[in-house]
């Protein structure tokens, strides 16, 4: 863990767009409109990712973690979605101000994405060779005559056995875990500087999950790439993240290093998540402490802090005013009016 | 508690025939989804049935419920052989064994009110008489699972996943069953809601003396609810033990690998743990299972014997059973290092 601590990024202290962090997101807002209803899926999210760092975004369904990731690359279907505010600086350039052509140069090239569903994210009528080669051809990264060698090399890197014969196979001939390896190989094809992995192992069995995550860790470390790991699994986060953003109702409610988040959680929601998570090393049949109530309706948020109706620590102020994300200690940030001391 | 277990399953087999080709209709072969599974379930206890997708855990549950044809073996409920009951004779059995499903969205009829969803077993099995008693009983069940009485006129789409799961539990309880088979009851739910449902299941068990067969892939969840755990792999039981033994002293290489693959939500504990990537590859297809021990192609300790001879589940006195050639029950006192030293 000492490594993770030494890796502490410069984070929010840096001015937007400076070169200290690879990615800098400032007050990002994405909404989805349905008739007169407006759902604030991402509601003023700011964070940064340092070079070589793995940032985990954790939250339950509907917390806005995936929409945040999709917004970074402007992959939100519009309509109904729209990014209404914010900046996303990647290496000093604002992705949200770019033309579609400029952005296409970045997608799959400097920033690559791995999606949750390896079954549906690959094209069923193209061979693995065609799909692996596509990003390299589009971005002119590799000379045409070297593409085959590079494809084989990528399949070897993601440890697909017998790559020569597998290269001309179709996705349906692969198992779920193998398809996710192909997805990773595609994402790595242009050696991206930032990898966004959206629940990369949720659809997979646990022994395969461990293999895929170890692989992602090794490969990002090898290439010195940064990673945004989106997941609902706190165990995965504990094993692989340097820093963590906890999201609830479209906002970051707490942000800190893995040790800070797990050992001194300062937001009641983070605390609630940790207490309600079943643990393998729990004492026998230990009782879980759930978070009471139901997740909020994003189209109809309560006034004040969105967590206040479920929060055991809530005071009057919480029901009136929305707490900003502010430093608690150094780079450990929290959005809460109350001081939660265990 | 009497000596006869509430549920006893002996050498259960469920084989599915595969379609052949047009010219050779019998060439399809079969999938041995469950291949010789034996276990017992005592009244008031929770037995966990765990494994990865395709290991046969759900099929075992369905076979016990007599919802899928059984190819071989015996199922006894309170000493009575129910393996070959058919038609009308199955009816009373349906009441005695209930199921809680994984998908709270698919398991409830969207056109029925909550009142009728929960009340249906009461009508079918004629457990109450009169509309007043019916409504009263449904409201009692709703209260039991933490639903408010004024929700009874609503339809499933008006509820969140966690609340729908509560409706499903109330419906299962309505029949006053002897055994409840929970098939991945919390895996579709968010962590904070998952904990609510796990606690609810535990409270109901304590209050009503329920017996659960708990089918799940998440070993961390199972740890919090089960008294005993049975690990399955490719249609076979590889290890069975009481919860404490299985989690602290797993003996089968598959159980060991499975446990080490699951991350613990604690970075300090994680940094001390060694991620054991020793388990290579994926679960083989059950259509064409490996010879000998089904786990041998992925097992780092596999010997020649493992490739040829299928091991049998060796039961020790304390109920710890391991299906592995490298396992010797007499050295139970020694922890798992012994398996490693055998290799």
XYZ file of C-alpha atoms in Angstrom:
685
model
C 0.000 0.000 0.000
C 2.943 2.334 0.554
C 3.143 2.588 -3.181
C -0.382 3.897 -3.436
C 0.361 6.523 -0.832
C 3.540 7.626 -2.555
C 1.537 7.887 -5.734
C -0.644 10.652 -4.403
C -1.621 12.871 -7.269
C -1.579 16.626 -7.265
C -5.310 16.449 -7.703
C -7.573 19.404 -7.327
C -4.883 21.800 -6.196
C -3.737 22.232 -9.778
C -5.247 24.891 -12.014
C -7.477 23.494 -14.742
C -5.715 22.488 -17.874
C -2.199 22.531 -16.507
C 0.014 19.568 -17.247
C 0.224 18.295 -13.680
C -2.641 15.869 -14.194
C -3.566 13.961 -17.291
C -7.287 14.519 -16.959
C -9.018 17.342 -15.167
C -12.803 17.401 -14.947
C -14.518 20.553 -13.677
C -18.147 20.848 -12.603
C -19.436 18.471 -15.237
C -23.213 18.372 -15.589
C -25.102 15.908 -17.765
C -28.873 15.734 -17.875
C -31.369 13.484 -19.610
C -34.651 15.010 -20.716
C -37.879 13.119 -21.075
C -40.804 15.365 -21.847
C -40.825 17.923 -19.081
C -38.863 15.723 -16.747
C -35.173 16.425 -16.365
C -32.935 13.838 -14.763
C -29.667 15.200 -13.420
C -27.520 12.143 -14.014
C -24.230 13.965 -13.383
C -24.617 17.042 -11.247
C -21.454 19.095 -10.933
C -18.677 16.542 -10.798
C -15.009 17.608 -10.517
C -11.982 15.377 -10.257
C -8.574 14.763 -11.760
C -6.524 11.764 -12.794
C -2.738 11.869 -12.483
C -0.405 10.123 -14.892
C -0.053 6.434 -14.165
C -2.742 6.539 -11.524
C -5.794 4.304 -11.155
C -8.820 6.242 -10.028
C -11.872 4.239 -9.066
C -15.349 5.685 -9.329
C -17.632 3.762 -6.977
C -21.338 4.011 -6.547
C -24.574 2.102 -6.849
C -26.776 1.981 -9.921
C -28.020 5.414 -10.867
C -25.221 7.229 -9.044
C -23.938 8.656 -12.332
C -20.634 6.808 -12.547
C -21.132 5.434 -16.047
C -22.678 8.652 -17.357
C -19.625 10.502 -16.043
C -17.350 8.191 -18.031
C -19.473 8.444 -21.166
C -19.582 12.230 -20.854
C -15.789 12.481 -20.831
C -15.692 11.176 -24.397
C -19.011 12.788 -25.357
C -20.594 9.393 -25.920
C -23.906 10.438 -24.399
C -26.766 9.861 -26.846
C -28.253 13.264 -27.535
C -31.197 13.662 -27.339
C -32.249 12.714 -24.681
C -28.879 13.371 -23.000
C -27.000 16.638 -22.912
C -23.826 17.864 -21.271
C -25.011 21.248 -20.049
C -21.966 22.495 -18.186
C -18.354 21.829 -17.286
C -14.901 21.284 -18.746
C -12.916 18.148 -19.397
C -9.241 18.923 -19.893
C -7.193 16.090 -21.289
C -3.532 17.010 -21.356
C -4.484 20.677 -21.441
C -7.078 20.460 -24.232
C -10.776 20.778 -23.503
C -12.567 17.708 -24.894
C -15.936 19.399 -24.598
C -14.876 22.262 -26.932
C -13.441 20.026 -29.632
C -15.020 19.397 -32.995
C -16.271 15.890 -33.652
C -13.237 15.273 -35.914
C -10.737 16.353 -33.307
C -12.435 14.178 -30.728
C -12.378 11.181 -33.022
C -8.586 11.462 -33.035
C -8.619 11.058 -29.271
C -11.188 8.269 -28.882
C -9.687 4.817 -29.110
C -6.295 6.421 -29.546
C -5.304 8.472 -26.538
C -8.325 7.562 -24.455
C -9.765 4.086 -24.824
C -12.785 2.552 -23.212
C -13.637 -0.958 -22.058
C -17.340 -1.601 -21.669
C -19.210 -3.861 -19.305
C -20.796 -6.166 -21.857
C -18.205 -8.084 -23.843
C -21.085 -9.901 -25.515
C -22.594 -6.842 -27.141
C -19.627 -4.519 -27.536
C -17.895 -6.583 -30.205
C -19.191 -6.723 -33.751
C -20.492 -10.272 -34.341
C -19.895 -10.264 -38.116
C -16.246 -9.184 -38.062
C -13.295 -11.364 -37.140
C -11.106 -10.519 -34.187
C -8.358 -9.531 -36.628
C -10.587 -6.957 -38.334
C -11.745 -5.504 -35.034
C -8.282 -5.374 -33.511
C -6.814 -3.717 -36.597
C -9.507 -1.065 -36.898
C -8.230 1.411 -34.289
C -4.678 1.069 -35.646
C -5.847 1.755 -39.207
C -8.109 4.643 -38.229
C -5.420 6.359 -36.206
C -2.527 5.425 -38.545
C -0.603 4.169 -35.559
C 0.920 1.123 -37.182
C 2.153 0.560 -40.738
C -0.157 -1.688 -42.744
C 2.465 -4.447 -43.077
C 3.054 -4.515 -39.334
C -0.591 -4.753 -38.336
C -0.767 -8.549 -38.241
C 2.298 -8.817 -36.034
C 0.899 -6.150 -33.760
C -2.466 -7.942 -33.519
C -0.736 -11.167 -32.540
C 1.363 -9.296 -30.027
C -1.761 -7.764 -28.475
C -3.497 -11.126 -28.180
C -0.388 -12.472 -26.485
C -0.337 -9.543 -24.089
C -3.899 -10.268 -22.996
C -2.898 -13.952 -22.704
C -5.190 -15.475 -25.291
C -3.776 -18.927 -25.943
C -2.895 -19.883 -29.501
C -3.280 -16.354 -30.998
C -2.424 -17.392 -34.564
C -5.579 -19.480 -34.932
C -7.744 -17.225 -32.772
C -7.015 -14.157 -34.909
C -9.477 -15.144 -37.620
C -12.194 -16.358 -35.262
C -15.475 -14.527 -34.692
C -16.606 -13.207 -31.285
C -19.215 -15.952 -30.807
C -16.395 -18.502 -30.833
C -14.954 -16.959 -27.666
C -16.121 -17.351 -24.074
C -17.132 -14.304 -22.035
C -13.726 -13.945 -20.412
C -11.934 -14.336 -23.731
C -14.177 -11.713 -25.340
C -13.338 -9.293 -22.566
C -9.655 -10.000 -23.265
C -10.258 -9.137 -26.928
C -11.940 -5.901 -25.801
C -8.898 -5.080 -23.698
C -6.570 -5.862 -26.596
C -8.592 -3.483 -28.804
C -8.465 -0.782 -26.157
C -4.701 -1.173 -25.835
C -4.079 -1.294 -29.596
C -3.038 2.367 -29.831
C -1.354 2.456 -26.410
C -3.777 4.929 -24.872
C -2.656 7.256 -22.133
C -5.987 6.904 -20.364
C -8.074 3.765 -20.127
C -11.672 4.005 -18.977
C -12.936 0.637 -17.767
C -16.686 0.659 -17.086
C -17.527 -2.350 -14.903
C -15.075 -4.451 -16.928
C -15.707 -7.666 -14.997
C -19.267 -7.431 -13.730
C -20.570 -9.947 -16.260
C -17.797 -12.455 -15.540
C -17.248 -15.245 -13.035
C -15.102 -14.470 -10.061
C -12.049 -16.523 -11.044
C -12.120 -14.887 -14.490
C -12.676 -11.475 -12.907
C -9.465 -11.881 -10.940
C -7.548 -12.814 -14.099
C -8.885 -9.820 -16.080
C -8.246 -7.294 -13.315
C -4.724 -8.575 -12.710
C -4.159 -8.262 -16.443
C -5.418 -4.661 -16.523
C -3.207 -3.803 -13.580
C -0.108 -5.327 -15.197
C -0.730 -3.744 -18.580
C -1.458 -0.226 -17.311
C 1.622 -0.419 -15.120
C 3.724 -1.646 -18.032
C 2.578 1.163 -20.343
C 2.414 3.804 -17.615
C -1.190 4.552 -18.542
C -3.765 5.999 -16.236
C -7.021 4.207 -15.598
C -10.493 5.192 -14.506
C -12.061 2.065 -13.056
C -15.816 2.254 -12.680
C -17.320 -0.335 -10.400
C -19.883 -1.011 -7.715
C -17.636 -3.588 -6.046
C -15.757 -2.177 -3.071
C -13.576 -5.270 -2.948
C -12.287 -4.651 -6.461
C -11.637 -1.042 -5.517
C -9.677 -2.003 -2.420
C -7.475 -4.302 -4.441
C -6.795 -2.100 -7.467
C -7.407 1.620 -6.874
C -4.911 4.296 -5.844
C -7.605 6.882 -5.341
C -11.382 6.660 -5.037
C -14.332 8.886 -5.876
C -17.534 7.820 -4.181
C -20.599 8.946 -6.110
C -24.193 9.316 -4.982
C -27.098 10.864 -6.895
C -24.903 12.288 -9.634
C -22.233 13.856 -7.460
C -18.954 12.970 -5.856
C -19.650 12.804 -2.143
C -16.186 11.746 -1.022
C -12.772 11.524 -2.619
C -9.477 10.303 -1.234
C -6.793 7.646 -1.361
C -7.893 4.047 -0.966
C -6.641 3.992 2.633
C -8.409 7.251 3.515
C -11.703 6.076 2.076
C -11.665 2.660 3.711
C -10.087 3.522 7.045
C -11.399 7.007 7.693
C -14.569 7.338 5.650
C -15.886 10.831 6.291
C -19.144 10.783 4.384
C -22.059 8.852 5.941
C -22.807 7.246 2.586
C -19.277 5.887 2.236
C -19.472 4.615 5.789
C -22.834 3.018 5.017
C -21.501 1.322 1.896
C -18.533 -0.147 3.745
C -20.733 -1.422 6.575
C -23.271 -2.997 4.249
C -20.700 -4.799 2.100
C -20.568 -8.546 2.794
C -16.999 -9.586 3.565
C -15.243 -12.850 3.040
C -13.201 -12.319 6.190
C -16.190 -11.438 8.360
C -16.709 -13.288 11.578
C -19.207 -16.081 11.209
C -22.663 -14.957 10.089
C -21.865 -11.400 11.157
C -24.763 -9.034 10.756
C -24.545 -6.409 8.033
C -25.545 -2.832 8.668
C -27.605 -1.756 5.679
C -28.330 1.791 4.558
C -32.006 2.321 5.264
C -34.424 3.530 2.619
C -34.208 3.549 -1.140
C -31.914 5.337 -3.599
C -33.284 8.738 -4.666
C -35.246 9.536 -7.797
C -32.836 11.649 -9.846
C -35.706 13.489 -11.494
C -37.049 14.571 -8.143
C -34.201 15.066 -5.692
C -34.896 16.160 -2.129
C -33.783 19.666 -1.140
C -30.376 19.982 0.486
C -28.053 16.973 0.556
C -29.452 14.180 -1.663
C -28.407 11.573 0.923
C -30.138 13.320 3.835
C -33.372 11.231 3.760
C -31.305 8.040 4.321
C -28.625 9.560 6.507
C -28.515 8.639 10.204
C -26.416 11.731 10.965
C -28.568 14.287 9.124
C -29.250 17.618 10.866
C -31.572 20.437 9.796
C -28.926 22.110 7.689
C -28.585 18.937 5.581
C -32.225 19.137 4.553
C -31.917 22.798 3.508
C -28.474 23.311 1.985
C -26.552 21.184 -0.441
C -23.039 20.574 0.941
C -20.135 21.343 -1.439
C -17.227 18.935 -1.926
C -14.535 20.437 0.280
C -11.171 19.350 1.661
C -11.428 17.485 4.914
C -7.733 16.908 5.206
C -5.258 17.526 2.379
C -6.595 15.800 -0.703
C -9.263 13.921 1.221
C -12.505 15.660 0.193
C -16.048 15.247 1.439
C -19.423 16.785 0.722
C -21.072 16.704 4.139
C -22.055 19.265 6.759
C -21.637 16.865 9.642
C -18.408 15.627 11.157
C -18.640 11.879 11.130
C -16.253 10.538 13.712
C -16.618 6.859 14.262
C -35.057 -31.668 15.662
C -35.649 -35.257 14.589
C -32.957 -37.495 13.152
C -34.363 -37.475 9.616
C -33.145 -34.434 7.755
C -35.885 -32.230 6.318
C -34.512 -32.672 2.839
C -32.212 -35.382 1.631
C -30.796 -35.663 -1.853
C -28.936 -38.800 -2.938
C -26.876 -39.078 -6.082
C -29.019 -36.567 -7.957
C -28.513 -36.415 -11.700
C -29.976 -33.968 -14.174
C -28.915 -34.548 -17.752
C -30.213 -32.441 -20.610
C -30.365 -34.000 -24.067
C -28.876 -31.894 -26.817
C -30.526 -31.658 -30.212
C -28.758 -33.776 -32.824
C -28.394 -33.059 -36.498
C -31.182 -33.505 -39.026
C -29.865 -36.800 -40.349
C -28.698 -38.165 -37.048
C -31.244 -36.968 -34.495
C -29.683 -38.900 -31.643
C -26.154 -37.594 -32.165
C -26.551 -34.613 -29.827
C -25.269 -36.217 -26.655
C -26.205 -34.654 -23.328
C -25.169 -31.997 -20.852
C -24.592 -33.410 -17.408
C -25.709 -30.292 -15.560
C -25.909 -32.122 -12.247
C -24.000 -35.380 -12.015
C -24.274 -37.268 -8.763
C -24.958 -34.685 -6.105
C -25.815 -35.758 -2.555
C -26.589 -33.580 0.425
C -28.985 -33.110 3.284
C -30.688 -30.087 4.760
C -31.736 -29.979 8.398
C -34.752 -28.101 9.639
C -33.940 -24.495 10.524
C -30.550 -24.355 8.859
C -29.248 -22.568 5.783
C -27.207 -24.513 3.285
C -25.315 -22.487 0.721
C -24.891 -23.857 -2.785
C -22.076 -21.957 -4.468
C -20.085 -22.084 -7.659
C -19.490 -20.271 -10.912
C -21.944 -20.085 -13.792
C -22.676 -23.472 -15.278
C -21.716 -25.459 -12.190
C -25.252 -26.785 -11.758
C -26.204 -24.974 -8.579
C -29.447 -23.503 -9.931
C -30.345 -26.745 -11.697
C -29.909 -28.590 -8.401
C -32.345 -26.155 -6.807
C -34.834 -26.577 -9.620
C -34.561 -30.375 -9.488
C -35.200 -30.406 -5.747
C -38.336 -28.352 -6.399
C -39.267 -30.910 -9.087
C -39.360 -28.095 -11.633
C -36.921 -29.820 -13.956
C -36.934 -33.517 -14.917
C -34.651 -35.647 -12.759
C -32.469 -38.161 -14.624
C -31.372 -40.164 -11.642
C -31.052 -40.284 -7.873
C -33.527 -39.631 -5.084
C -35.028 -36.639 -3.344
C -36.606 -37.149 0.080
C -38.682 -34.576 1.913
C -39.071 -35.519 5.565
C -38.306 -39.124 4.695
C -40.844 -39.292 1.868
C -39.483 -40.035 -1.590
C -40.702 -37.243 -3.841
C -38.529 -38.027 -6.857
C -41.293 -39.634 -8.883
C -44.406 -37.806 -7.714
C -46.472 -36.559 -10.607
C -49.493 -34.459 -11.451
C -51.924 -34.066 -8.580
C -49.575 -35.729 -6.101
C -47.128 -32.883 -6.597
C -49.599 -30.195 -5.501
C -49.069 -30.408 -1.734
C -45.346 -30.483 -2.403
C -45.584 -27.175 -4.233
C -46.824 -25.538 -1.062
C -44.114 -27.081 1.090
C -41.263 -25.861 -1.083
C -41.167 -22.276 -2.265
C -38.699 -20.288 -4.281
C -37.325 -16.752 -4.197
C -36.019 -15.722 -7.591
C -33.009 -13.712 -8.649
C -34.685 -11.214 -10.906
C -37.212 -9.146 -8.966
C -38.323 -7.572 -12.242
C -39.149 -10.768 -14.095
C -40.597 -12.770 -11.215
C -43.689 -10.646 -10.590
C -46.671 -10.400 -12.921
C -46.771 -6.716 -13.959
C -50.558 -6.750 -14.300
C -51.283 -7.965 -10.776
C -51.603 -5.827 -7.680
C -49.224 -6.567 -4.820
C -52.203 -7.763 -2.793
C -52.922 -10.490 -5.360
C -49.307 -11.406 -5.997
C -48.695 -12.108 -2.341
C -52.161 -13.589 -1.847
C -52.132 -16.004 -4.773
C -50.610 -18.942 -2.839
C -53.266 -18.411 -0.154
C -55.981 -18.910 -2.752
C -54.317 -21.728 -4.646
C -53.653 -23.783 -1.531
C -56.878 -22.644 0.198
C -55.029 -21.434 3.260
C -57.572 -18.799 4.266
C -61.322 -18.489 3.945
C -63.150 -15.264 3.315
C -61.992 -12.000 1.784
C -61.416 -10.320 5.092
C -59.093 -13.045 6.332
C -57.319 -13.036 2.991
C -56.599 -9.315 3.112
C -55.597 -9.536 6.749
C -53.130 -12.323 6.030
C -51.580 -10.455 3.095
C -51.169 -7.332 5.225
C -49.566 -9.414 7.957
C -47.100 -10.843 5.441
C -46.355 -7.381 4.070
C -45.628 -6.113 7.547
C -43.378 -9.111 8.137
C -41.149 -8.214 5.174
C -41.174 -4.469 5.830
C -43.728 -3.244 3.294
C -46.307 -0.634 4.236
C -50.013 -1.650 4.184
C -51.005 1.120 1.756
C -48.706 -0.381 -0.873
C -50.990 -3.374 -1.392
C -53.059 -1.758 -4.140
C -49.997 -0.875 -6.228
C -48.420 -2.664 -9.179
C -44.847 -4.057 -9.360
C -43.500 -1.297 -11.642
C -44.061 1.208 -8.859
C -41.462 -0.504 -6.694
C -37.671 -0.492 -6.595
C -35.653 -3.714 -6.939
C -35.258 -4.165 -3.181
C -38.963 -3.676 -2.528
C -39.879 -6.100 -5.292
C -37.630 -8.675 -3.682
C -39.563 -8.125 -0.447
C -42.788 -8.801 -2.348
C -41.280 -12.037 -3.688
C -40.287 -13.095 -0.178
C -43.752 -12.337 1.178
C -45.277 -14.456 -1.581
C -42.976 -17.358 -0.728
C -43.879 -17.063 2.957
C -47.613 -17.013 2.212
C -47.576 -20.737 1.493
C -46.018 -21.499 4.910
C -43.354 -23.645 3.283
C -40.990 -26.114 4.920
C -38.109 -25.221 2.637
C -37.398 -21.993 0.772
C -35.038 -22.199 -2.155
C -33.385 -18.835 -2.687
C -31.859 -18.614 -6.152
C -29.385 -15.705 -6.146
C -31.861 -13.615 -4.155
C -29.614 -10.562 -3.758
C -27.290 -10.629 -6.749
C -29.406 -8.210 -8.795
C -29.490 -5.653 -5.981
C -27.224 -2.772 -5.019
C -24.938 -3.239 -2.024
C -26.934 -1.069 0.375
C -30.182 -2.833 -0.538
C -28.522 -6.251 -0.621
C -27.676 -5.895 3.058
C -31.315 -5.051 3.872
C -32.540 -8.229 2.168
C -29.852 -10.471 3.726
C -30.795 -9.183 7.159
C -34.494 -9.653 6.398
C -33.916 -13.285 5.386
C -31.946 -13.886 8.590
C -34.583 -12.238 10.792
C -37.388 -14.207 9.168
C -35.483 -17.427 9.682
C -35.033 -16.690 13.362
C -38.622 -15.629 13.831
C -40.324 -18.370 11.819
C -37.766 -21.182 11.976
C -37.343 -21.262 8.191
C -35.051 -23.581 6.280
C -33.170 -22.175 3.317
C -31.327 -23.687 0.408
C -29.342 -20.642 -0.629
C -28.028 -20.735 -4.187
C -25.465 -17.990 -4.877
C -22.247 -17.234 -6.673
C -21.086 -14.627 -4.182
C -19.152 -16.342 -1.420
C -19.009 -13.174 0.661
C -22.810 -12.995 0.774
C -23.009 -16.691 1.605
C -20.651 -16.218 4.532
C -23.134 -13.857 6.163
C -26.143 -16.140 5.950
C -25.233 -19.828 5.665
C -24.546 -22.421 8.353
C -23.054 -24.877 5.908
C -21.700 -24.394 2.401
C -21.460 -26.756 -0.541
C -19.140 -25.818 -3.417
C -20.038 -27.115 -6.860
C -17.988 -27.393 -10.022
C -19.237 -28.764 -13.339
C -22.159 -30.631 -11.863
C -20.205 -32.139 -8.957
C -19.856 -31.227 -5.308
C -16.158 -30.568 -4.687
C -16.332 -29.578 -1.040
C -18.905 -29.312 1.699
C -18.336 -28.063 5.228
C -19.764 -25.857 7.913
C -19.273 -22.212 7.078
C -16.466 -21.528 9.524
C -14.391 -24.500 8.325
C -14.909 -23.764 4.665
C -13.842 -20.144 4.918
C -10.934 -20.576 7.287
C -9.666 -23.991 6.239
C -10.709 -24.786 2.665
C -9.232 -28.076 1.409
C -10.186 -28.446 -2.232
C -7.875 -26.531 -4.620
C -10.933 -25.078 -6.358
C -12.404 -23.732 -3.121
C -9.025 -22.265 -2.253
C -8.714 -20.551 -5.639
C -12.289 -19.316 -5.531
C -11.770 -17.743 -2.133
C -8.500 -16.118 -3.073
C -10.063 -14.644 -6.222
C -12.599 -12.654 -4.224
C -11.286 -9.271 -3.145
C -11.888 -8.033 0.395
C -13.132 -4.453 0.732
C -10.177 -3.369 2.844
C -6.986 -2.125 1.150
C -4.760 -3.036 4.087
C -6.070 -6.599 4.227
C -5.796 -6.782 0.452
C -2.143 -5.708 0.420
C -1.357 -8.541 2.836
C -3.189 -11.096 0.738
C -1.631 -12.814 -2.141
C -3.725 -12.815 -5.271
C -3.464 -16.360 -6.461
C -3.744 -16.311 -10.230
C -2.914 -20.012 -10.182
C -6.361 -20.858 -11.444
C -5.952 -20.512 -15.166
C -8.517 -20.523 -17.906
C -12.236 -20.848 -17.555
C -14.800 -23.472 -16.629
C -14.842 -26.113 -19.394
C -18.029 -26.805 -21.307
C -20.293 -29.303 -19.508
C -21.098 -30.830 -22.920
C -17.607 -32.182 -23.103
C -16.345 -32.387 -19.527
C -12.741 -33.394 -18.812
C -11.977 -36.968 -17.847
C -11.180 -37.834 -14.253
C -11.523 -34.984 -11.801
C -13.540 -32.226 -13.533
C -11.213 -29.592 -12.090
C -7.894 -31.159 -13.149
C -7.250 -29.016 -16.292
C -7.197 -25.880 -14.120
C -5.617 -27.411 -11.028
C -1.961 -26.717 -10.327
C -1.679 -29.785 -8.109
C -3.143 -32.222 -10.648
C -1.410 -35.605 -10.952
C -1.884 -38.485 -13.387
C -4.528 -40.055 -11.176
C -6.578 -36.850 -11.322
C -6.624 -37.010 -15.108
C -8.011 -40.537 -15.178
C -10.054 -41.243 -12.085
C -12.857 -39.055 -10.807
C -12.486 -38.545 -7.049
C -15.431 -39.182 -4.749
C -16.643 -36.939 -1.994
C -14.992 -38.180 1.166
C -17.022 -37.426 4.216
C -15.320 -36.916 7.521
C -17.055 -37.211 10.847
C -17.464 -33.482 11.342
C -19.311 -33.207 8.042
C -16.376 -31.811 6.116
C -16.360 -33.503 2.708
C -13.735 -33.020 0.023
C -13.698 -34.532 -3.437
C -9.989 -34.593 -4.183
C -7.395 -37.334 -4.593
C -4.860 -35.246 -2.724
C -7.002 -34.847 0.314
C -6.568 -37.052 3.349
C -9.194 -36.522 6.016
C -7.047 -37.817 8.895
C -4.717 -34.818 8.764
C -7.591 -32.387 9.216
C -5.678 -30.544 11.919
C -3.111 -29.302 9.457
C -4.191 -26.362 7.386
C -4.240 -26.128 3.627
C -0.458 -26.169 3.224
C -0.590 -29.919 2.835
C -2.274 -29.798 -0.534
C 0.497 -27.553 -1.738
C 3.183 -29.878 -0.449
C 1.648 -32.819 -2.263
C 2.224 -31.207 -5.632
